[in-house]
Short mmCIF file of C-alpha atoms in Angstrom, two decimals:
data_model
loop_
_atom_site.label_atom_id
_atom_site.label_comp_id
_atom_site.label_asym_id
_atom_site.label_seq_id
_atom_site.Cartn_x
_atom_site.Cartn_y
_atom_site.Cartn_z
CA MET A 1 -7.50 -14.43 -26.67
CA ILE A 2 -7.50 -13.79 -22.89
CA GLN A 3 -5.60 -16.02 -20.57
CA GLN A 4 -3.63 -16.21 -17.28
CA LEU A 5 0.08 -16.00 -17.97
CA LYS A 6 1.79 -19.34 -18.65
CA LYS A 7 5.51 -20.34 -18.41
CA GLU A 8 5.86 -20.43 -22.20
CA ASP A 9 4.56 -16.82 -22.33
CA MET A 10 7.73 -15.35 -20.38
CA LYS A 11 9.68 -14.49 -23.48
CA ASN A 12 6.68 -12.92 -25.02
CA LEU A 13 6.06 -10.98 -21.80
CA LYS A 14 9.64 -9.67 -21.77
CA LYS A 15 9.17 -8.32 -25.35
CA PHE A 16 5.87 -6.65 -24.18
CA TYR A 17 7.65 -4.97 -21.27
CA ASP A 18 10.52 -3.90 -23.55
CA GLN A 19 7.98 -2.12 -25.71
CA THR A 20 5.94 -0.45 -23.07
CA TYR A 21 8.40 0.32 -20.21
CA GLY A 22 11.81 2.02 -19.90
CA ASN A 23 14.71 -0.02 -18.47
CA LEU A 24 14.28 1.63 -15.03
CA HIS A 25 10.75 0.53 -14.56
CA ILE A 26 10.05 -1.91 -11.70
CA LEU A 27 8.38 -4.37 -14.03
CA LYS A 28 11.79 -4.80 -15.64
CA ASN A 29 13.04 -6.28 -12.40
CA ASN A 30 12.85 -9.99 -12.22
CA LEU A 31 13.11 -10.11 -8.45
CA HIS A 32 10.00 -7.82 -8.21
CA ILE A 33 8.09 -9.83 -10.82
CA LYS A 34 8.65 -13.28 -9.03
CA TRP A 35 7.90 -11.65 -5.55
CA GLN A 36 4.77 -9.81 -6.61
CA PHE A 37 3.22 -12.21 -9.17
CA LYS A 38 4.32 -15.64 -8.15
CA LYS A 39 5.15 -15.64 -4.34
CA ASN A 40 1.91 -14.28 -2.97
CA PRO A 41 0.65 -16.60 -0.28
CA PHE A 42 -2.95 -16.24 -1.42
CA LEU A 43 -2.00 -17.35 -4.97
CA LYS A 44 -2.55 -20.99 -6.07
CA LYS A 45 0.79 -22.79 -6.55
CA ASP A 46 2.26 -22.89 -10.14
CA LYS A 47 0.21 -19.79 -11.01
CA THR A 48 1.29 -16.29 -11.97
CA SER A 49 -1.09 -13.46 -11.19
CA ILE A 50 -0.86 -11.78 -14.55
CA ILE A 51 -3.64 -11.92 -17.29
CA VAL A 52 -2.85 -11.06 -20.83
CA TYR A 53 -4.66 -10.55 -24.03
CA LYS A 54 -2.87 -12.11 -27.15
CA HIS A 55 -3.35 -11.30 -30.70
CA ASN A 56 -1.43 -13.31 -33.26
CA SER A 57 0.41 -15.05 -30.42
CA LYS A 58 1.75 -11.59 -29.27
CA ILE A 59 0.90 -9.94 -25.83
CA ILE A 60 -1.06 -6.61 -26.62
CA SER A 61 -2.70 -6.00 -23.25
CA HIS A 62 -1.57 -6.66 -19.67
CA LEU A 63 -3.17 -6.83 -16.21
CA GLY A 64 -1.55 -7.79 -12.88
CA PHE A 65 -3.42 -8.74 -9.90
CA ILE A 66 -2.75 -9.24 -6.20
CA PRO A 67 -5.00 -11.77 -4.50
CA VAL A 68 -5.78 -11.03 -0.78
CA LYS A 69 -8.05 -12.16 2.06
CA LEU A 70 -10.35 -9.16 2.91
CA LYS A 71 -11.41 -8.95 6.46
CA PHE A 72 -15.02 -7.94 6.02
CA PHE A 73 -16.64 -7.21 9.38
CA ASN A 74 -17.22 -10.74 10.90
CA SER A 75 -16.28 -12.58 7.64
CA ILE A 76 -13.59 -13.17 5.16
CA LYS A 77 -14.00 -12.21 1.52
CA LYS A 78 -11.77 -12.91 -1.47
CA GLY A 79 -10.38 -9.68 -2.57
CA VAL A 80 -8.21 -8.79 -5.54
CA TRP A 81 -6.11 -5.72 -6.17
CA HIS A 82 -5.71 -4.68 -9.87
CA VAL A 83 -2.27 -3.33 -10.85
CA SER A 84 -0.09 -2.74 -13.81
CA PHE A 85 -2.80 -2.07 -16.54
CA PHE A 86 -1.31 -1.50 -19.91
CA THR A 87 -2.48 -1.93 -23.57
CA LEU A 88 -0.32 -1.15 -26.62
CA ASN A 89 -1.26 2.18 -28.26
CA LYS A 90 -2.38 0.43 -31.46
CA PHE A 91 -5.03 -1.60 -29.60
CA ARG A 92 -6.43 1.00 -27.30
CA GLY A 93 -10.08 1.99 -27.35
CA LYS A 94 -11.21 -1.53 -28.00
CA GLY A 95 -12.31 -2.38 -24.46
CA LEU A 96 -9.41 -4.74 -23.76
CA GLY A 97 -8.89 -3.46 -20.28
CA LEU A 98 -12.53 -4.10 -19.36
CA LYS A 99 -12.40 -7.67 -20.77
CA LEU A 100 -9.23 -8.38 -18.78
CA VAL A 101 -10.72 -7.09 -15.59
CA LYS A 102 -14.07 -9.00 -15.97
CA PHE A 103 -11.92 -12.13 -16.67
CA SER A 104 -9.83 -11.64 -13.66
CA ASN A 105 -12.92 -11.01 -11.35
CA LYS A 106 -14.41 -14.44 -11.76
CA SER A 107 -12.83 -15.93 -8.62
CA PHE A 108 -13.30 -13.04 -6.30
CA ASP A 109 -15.79 -11.18 -4.16
CA PHE A 110 -14.33 -7.69 -4.16
CA ALA A 111 -12.07 -5.92 -6.73
CA MET A 112 -9.98 -2.89 -5.89
CA VAL A 113 -7.49 -0.40 -7.09
CA LEU A 114 -5.18 2.17 -5.43
CA SER A 115 -4.09 5.12 -7.44
CA GLY A 116 -6.34 4.29 -10.45
CA SER A 117 -6.18 6.44 -13.59
CA GLU A 118 -9.22 8.03 -15.25
CA GLY A 119 -9.34 5.07 -17.64
CA THR A 120 -9.28 2.63 -14.75
CA GLU A 121 -12.03 4.61 -13.10
CA ASN A 122 -14.17 4.17 -16.23
CA ILE A 123 -13.58 0.39 -16.25
CA TYR A 124 -14.58 0.20 -12.65
CA HIS A 125 -17.71 2.15 -13.19
CA HIS A 126 -18.70 -0.12 -16.14
CA ILE A 127 -18.53 -3.15 -13.69
CA GLY A 128 -20.67 -1.34 -11.17
CA GLY A 129 -17.73 -0.03 -9.04
CA HIS A 130 -17.15 3.19 -7.22
CA THR A 131 -14.66 5.87 -6.71
CA MET A 132 -14.21 6.58 -2.89
CA GLY A 133 -11.79 9.46 -3.03
CA ASN A 134 -8.23 9.95 -1.95
CA LEU A 135 -6.52 8.52 1.07
CA LYS A 136 -5.29 11.00 3.68
CA ARG A 137 -1.73 11.94 3.68
CA HIS A 138 -0.55 12.64 7.23
CA ILE A 139 2.86 14.39 7.35
CA ASN A 140 5.09 15.16 10.27
CA ILE A 141 8.04 17.52 9.64
CA LEU A 142 10.93 16.60 11.93
CA GLU A 143 13.59 19.04 10.41
CA LYS A 144 11.74 22.16 9.36
CA GLU A 145 14.70 24.15 7.91
CA LYS A 146 15.73 21.10 5.77
CA VAL A 147 12.20 20.76 4.27
CA GLU A 148 11.97 24.60 3.77
CA LYS A 149 15.30 24.43 1.75
CA TYR A 150 14.01 21.73 -0.37
CA LEU A 151 10.66 23.48 -0.95
CA LYS A 152 12.43 26.83 -1.43
CA LYS A 153 9.76 28.53 0.93
CA LYS A 154 9.05 29.20 4.52
CA ILE A 155 6.59 26.83 6.29
CA SER A 156 4.20 29.02 8.30
CA PHE A 157 3.25 26.56 10.98
CA GLN A 158 5.15 25.02 13.87
CA ARG A 159 5.38 21.24 14.71
CA LYS A 160 3.56 20.67 17.89
CA ILE A 161 5.41 18.37 20.30
CA THR A 162 3.27 16.48 22.90
CA LYS A 163 5.45 14.83 25.53
CA THR A 164 4.30 11.38 26.77
CA GLU A 165 5.84 9.18 29.27
CA LYS A 166 7.09 5.91 27.65
CA LYS A 167 5.84 2.74 29.39
CA TYR A 168 6.39 0.22 26.77
CA LYS A 169 9.25 -0.96 24.52
CA LEU A 170 9.48 -0.52 20.68
CA LYS A 171 11.67 -2.79 18.94
CA ARG A 172 12.45 -4.04 15.47
CA ILE A 173 11.82 -7.72 14.69
CA LYS A 174 12.70 -9.88 11.75
CA LEU A 175 10.43 -12.87 12.48
CA LEU A 176 6.78 -13.33 13.38
CA ASN A 177 5.55 -16.07 15.75
CA SER A 178 2.47 -16.92 17.65
CA ARG A 179 2.50 -13.72 19.63
CA TYR A 180 1.72 -11.90 16.44
CA ASP A 181 -1.19 -14.26 15.80
CA LYS A 182 -2.65 -13.49 19.20
CA PHE A 183 -2.23 -9.70 18.82
CA TRP A 184 -3.87 -9.74 15.27
CA ASN A 185 -6.81 -11.75 16.44
CA ASP A 186 -7.25 -9.53 19.44
CA VAL A 187 -7.15 -6.26 17.44
CA ARG A 188 -8.67 -7.01 14.12
CA GLU A 189 -12.24 -6.18 15.27
CA ARG A 190 -11.12 -2.54 15.37
CA TYR A 191 -10.89 -2.46 11.58
CA PRO A 192 -14.25 -3.19 9.74
CA ILE A 193 -12.95 -3.77 6.34
CA THR A 194 -9.21 -4.37 5.80
CA THR A 195 -6.61 -6.75 4.64
CA GLU A 196 -6.51 -9.87 6.69
CA ARG A 197 -2.99 -9.46 8.16
CA THR A 198 -2.12 -13.07 8.57
CA ARG A 199 1.45 -14.15 9.69
CA LYS A 200 2.06 -15.66 6.23
CA TYR A 201 0.84 -12.46 4.46
CA MET A 202 2.90 -10.14 6.68
CA THR A 203 6.00 -12.23 6.19
CA TRP A 204 5.69 -12.27 2.51
CA ARG A 205 4.66 -8.54 2.18
CA PHE A 206 7.34 -7.12 4.36
CA LEU A 207 9.80 -9.48 6.10
CA LYS A 208 10.85 -11.32 2.91
CA HIS A 209 10.71 -8.51 0.54
CA PRO A 210 13.54 -8.95 -1.92
CA LEU A 211 14.13 -5.24 -2.57
CA VAL A 212 12.97 -3.16 0.30
CA ASP A 213 14.40 -3.12 3.85
CA TYR A 214 11.20 -2.67 5.90
CA HIS A 215 11.59 -1.93 9.58
CA PHE A 216 8.89 -4.08 11.30
CA LEU A 217 8.50 -2.37 14.71
CA VAL A 218 6.40 -3.91 17.63
CA LEU A 219 5.32 -2.20 20.68
CA GLU A 220 5.47 -4.53 23.52
CA ASN A 221 3.85 -4.75 27.06
CA GLU A 222 6.00 -7.35 28.75
CA LYS A 223 5.75 -10.33 26.21
CA ASN A 224 2.62 -9.27 24.49
CA ILE A 225 2.40 -7.23 21.22
CA ILE A 226 0.07 -4.20 21.67
CA GLY A 227 0.72 -2.50 18.41
CA PHE A 228 3.07 -2.50 15.29
CA SER A 229 4.24 -0.21 12.53
CA ILE A 230 6.01 -0.92 9.29
CA ILE A 231 8.51 1.87 8.50
CA ARG A 232 10.48 2.34 5.27
CA PHE A 233 13.20 4.85 5.16
CA GLU A 234 14.11 6.66 1.87
CA ASN A 235 17.18 8.44 3.09
CA LYS A 236 19.83 7.93 0.24
CA ASN A 237 18.79 11.21 -1.44
CA LYS A 238 20.82 14.29 -0.51
CA LYS A 239 18.09 16.74 -1.08
CA ILE A 240 15.38 15.38 1.29
CA LYS A 241 15.04 12.23 3.50
CA ALA A 242 11.83 10.48 4.25
CA ALA A 243 10.35 7.92 6.54
CA ARG A 244 7.14 6.20 5.34
CA ILE A 245 4.80 4.57 7.83
CA VAL A 246 3.34 2.12 5.37
CA ASP A 247 1.34 0.18 7.81
CA LEU A 248 0.06 0.87 11.48
CA ILE A 249 -2.02 -1.45 13.65
CA VAL A 250 -2.51 -0.75 17.30
CA LYS A 251 -4.93 -1.27 20.24
CA LYS A 252 -6.71 2.00 20.63
CA GLU A 253 -5.48 2.72 24.25
CA PHE A 254 -1.83 2.58 23.00
CA GLU A 255 -2.03 4.90 19.95
CA ASP A 256 -0.27 7.73 21.72
CA GLU A 257 2.61 5.67 22.83
CA LEU A 258 3.18 3.94 19.55
CA ILE A 259 3.07 7.17 17.40
CA SER A 260 5.41 8.98 19.82
CA SER A 261 7.79 5.98 19.87
CA ILE A 262 7.75 5.96 15.99
CA LEU A 263 8.70 9.53 15.99
CA ASP A 264 11.57 9.05 18.38
CA TYR A 265 12.69 6.04 16.16
CA CYS A 266 12.77 8.28 13.11
CA LYS A 267 14.57 11.24 14.51
CA LYS A 268 18.02 11.98 12.91
CA LYS A 269 17.21 9.39 10.25
CA CYS A 270 15.00 11.68 8.09
CA HIS A 271 13.51 15.07 7.54
CA PHE A 272 9.81 14.15 7.50
CA VAL A 273 7.45 11.25 8.21
CA ASP A 274 4.25 10.47 6.16
CA PHE A 275 1.48 8.19 6.41
CA PHE A 276 -1.31 7.48 3.97
CA CYS A 277 -4.56 5.94 5.24
CA THR A 278 -8.35 5.91 4.65
CA GLY A 279 -10.89 7.25 7.24
CA ASN A 280 -10.32 8.87 10.63
CA PHE A 281 -8.25 6.05 12.04
CA TYR A 282 -5.62 7.64 14.48
CA SER A 283 -6.49 11.14 13.33
CA THR A 284 -6.71 12.59 16.79
CA ALA A 285 -3.39 10.98 18.11
CA LEU A 286 -1.59 11.87 14.85
CA LYS A 287 -2.52 15.48 15.25
CA LYS A 288 -1.56 15.51 18.97
CA PHE A 289 2.06 14.53 17.84
CA GLY A 290 2.44 17.15 15.10
CA PHE A 291 1.17 15.41 12.06
CA PHE A 292 -1.05 17.48 9.64
CA ASN A 293 -3.28 16.43 6.67
CA ASN A 294 -1.57 17.59 3.58
CA ARG A 295 -4.90 17.69 1.79
CA TYR A 296 -5.27 21.16 3.34
CA LYS A 297 -1.69 22.29 3.68
CA LYS A 298 -0.79 21.24 0.14
CA LEU A 299 2.95 21.26 0.54
CA LYS A 300 4.75 19.86 -2.41
CA ILE A 301 6.55 17.28 -0.60
CA PRO A 302 7.41 14.41 -3.01
CA THR A 303 5.84 10.97 -2.57
CA VAL A 304 8.07 9.17 -5.08
CA PHE A 305 11.81 8.80 -4.42
CA ASN A 306 14.59 6.75 -5.95
CA PRO A 307 14.81 9.04 -7.81
CA ILE A 308 12.63 11.99 -6.65
CA ASP A 309 9.83 12.43 -9.11
CA THR A 310 7.91 15.67 -8.73
CA ASN A 311 5.75 15.12 -11.71
CA ARG A 312 4.05 12.03 -10.33
CA ARG A 313 0.75 12.62 -8.76
CA SER A 314 0.85 12.90 -5.08
CA LYS A 315 -2.65 11.58 -4.35
CA ILE A 316 -3.60 7.93 -3.96
CA ASN A 317 -7.36 7.35 -4.84
CA PHE A 318 -9.29 4.27 -4.08
CA LEU A 319 -11.72 2.36 -6.30
CA TYR A 320 -13.80 -0.67 -5.38
CA ALA A 321 -16.35 -3.00 -6.74
CA ASP A 322 -18.67 -5.39 -4.92
CA LEU A 323 -18.67 -8.24 -7.39
CA LEU A 324 -21.32 -10.14 -5.66
CA LYS A 325 -23.58 -7.09 -4.95
CA SER A 326 -24.08 -8.44 -1.53
CA THR A 327 -23.54 -5.28 0.66
CA LYS A 328 -25.58 -2.13 0.94
CA ASN A 329 -23.92 0.85 -0.84
CA ASP A 330 -24.15 3.06 2.28
CA ILE A 331 -21.86 0.64 4.27
CA LEU A 332 -19.26 0.47 1.47
CA ALA A 333 -19.39 4.33 0.94
CA ASN A 334 -18.51 4.95 4.47
CA LYS A 335 -14.74 5.78 4.55
CA ASN A 336 -14.52 4.84 8.14
CA ASN A 337 -15.48 1.33 7.30
CA TRP A 338 -12.30 0.89 5.22
CA TYR A 339 -8.89 0.74 6.72
CA LEU A 340 -6.35 0.95 3.79
CA VAL A 341 -2.85 2.02 3.78
CA LYS A 342 -0.08 2.72 1.29
CA SER A 343 1.35 -0.77 1.39
CA ASP A 344 -1.99 -2.32 0.25
CA SER A 345 -2.05 -3.00 -3.46
CA ASP A 346 1.30 -1.98 -5.06
CA GLN A 347 1.65 1.58 -3.85
CA ASP A 348 4.76 1.09 -1.79
CA ARG A 349 7.26 -0.53 -4.08
CA ALA A 350 11.13 -0.33 -4.47
CA TYR A 351 10.90 2.24 -7.32
#
């Protein structure tokens, strides 16, 4: 039997997690569970965004989902990110994952996955979905010797430094107000298909996160916001320290200033900065300030910290399915129509 998780299933869910995940897995953290699957502002009240398949009253298969508003050109679509697929070994090969996905899709226009496995890709292809490919990983090495020591090899290229005169102020904020609303409404046209970054969504996703201390940085021209970036520092590890740009939205004419200001903000706090995103958004400006696309350099700089995990795959792919079949395939297949970043779905989490 397939159903959305109910209150009375929580003990059963804990047993399922005990069977399937080690004690250090994020799904064993109640703060994360409550934030991810109950507090989402696009989720109906008193609902939990977990779907389960039960057999003899026990949970045997699990699917989490994250509802979002999808800014789709001049309209808003109902989007869903699928996360945390798992079926007990005994029941695999019976199509339970496909059944759960189809059940979850009933209320949405678009279904999506970041970092999908081969099995997830097969499910998406069964529902008429597509694999777009991998997000770009832009990297800027701030302390070359430290990174070389970690990699145990010399890096054969130098970080370029472009000097730019700073005209505007970058500052960290802890609260969003109507200035943010005005900025997002002004800039959103730049991104054809992306998460609708409402004040409520951004507050839930970053400012009220129970486990991660996100730095919400805004670039200001007098009292107006002209760009923002969300930074997450992973600097508790003695081997190598990182700054993750997990979101970046800016008016085109202020790209250089924001990227340069971000690097200044990160200096002496980390050894490298990275940024995952789709398409060619900011590519010219990022290159100008010393970022390179690691798809070509292929440096084995870890993506997973807390603790460092060199075995986890370093690439993030993107799968999507137009559930209403309402958009031409060539529009959806164009990577530059999609603006997705690491903090979409569940790809930037506490551990």
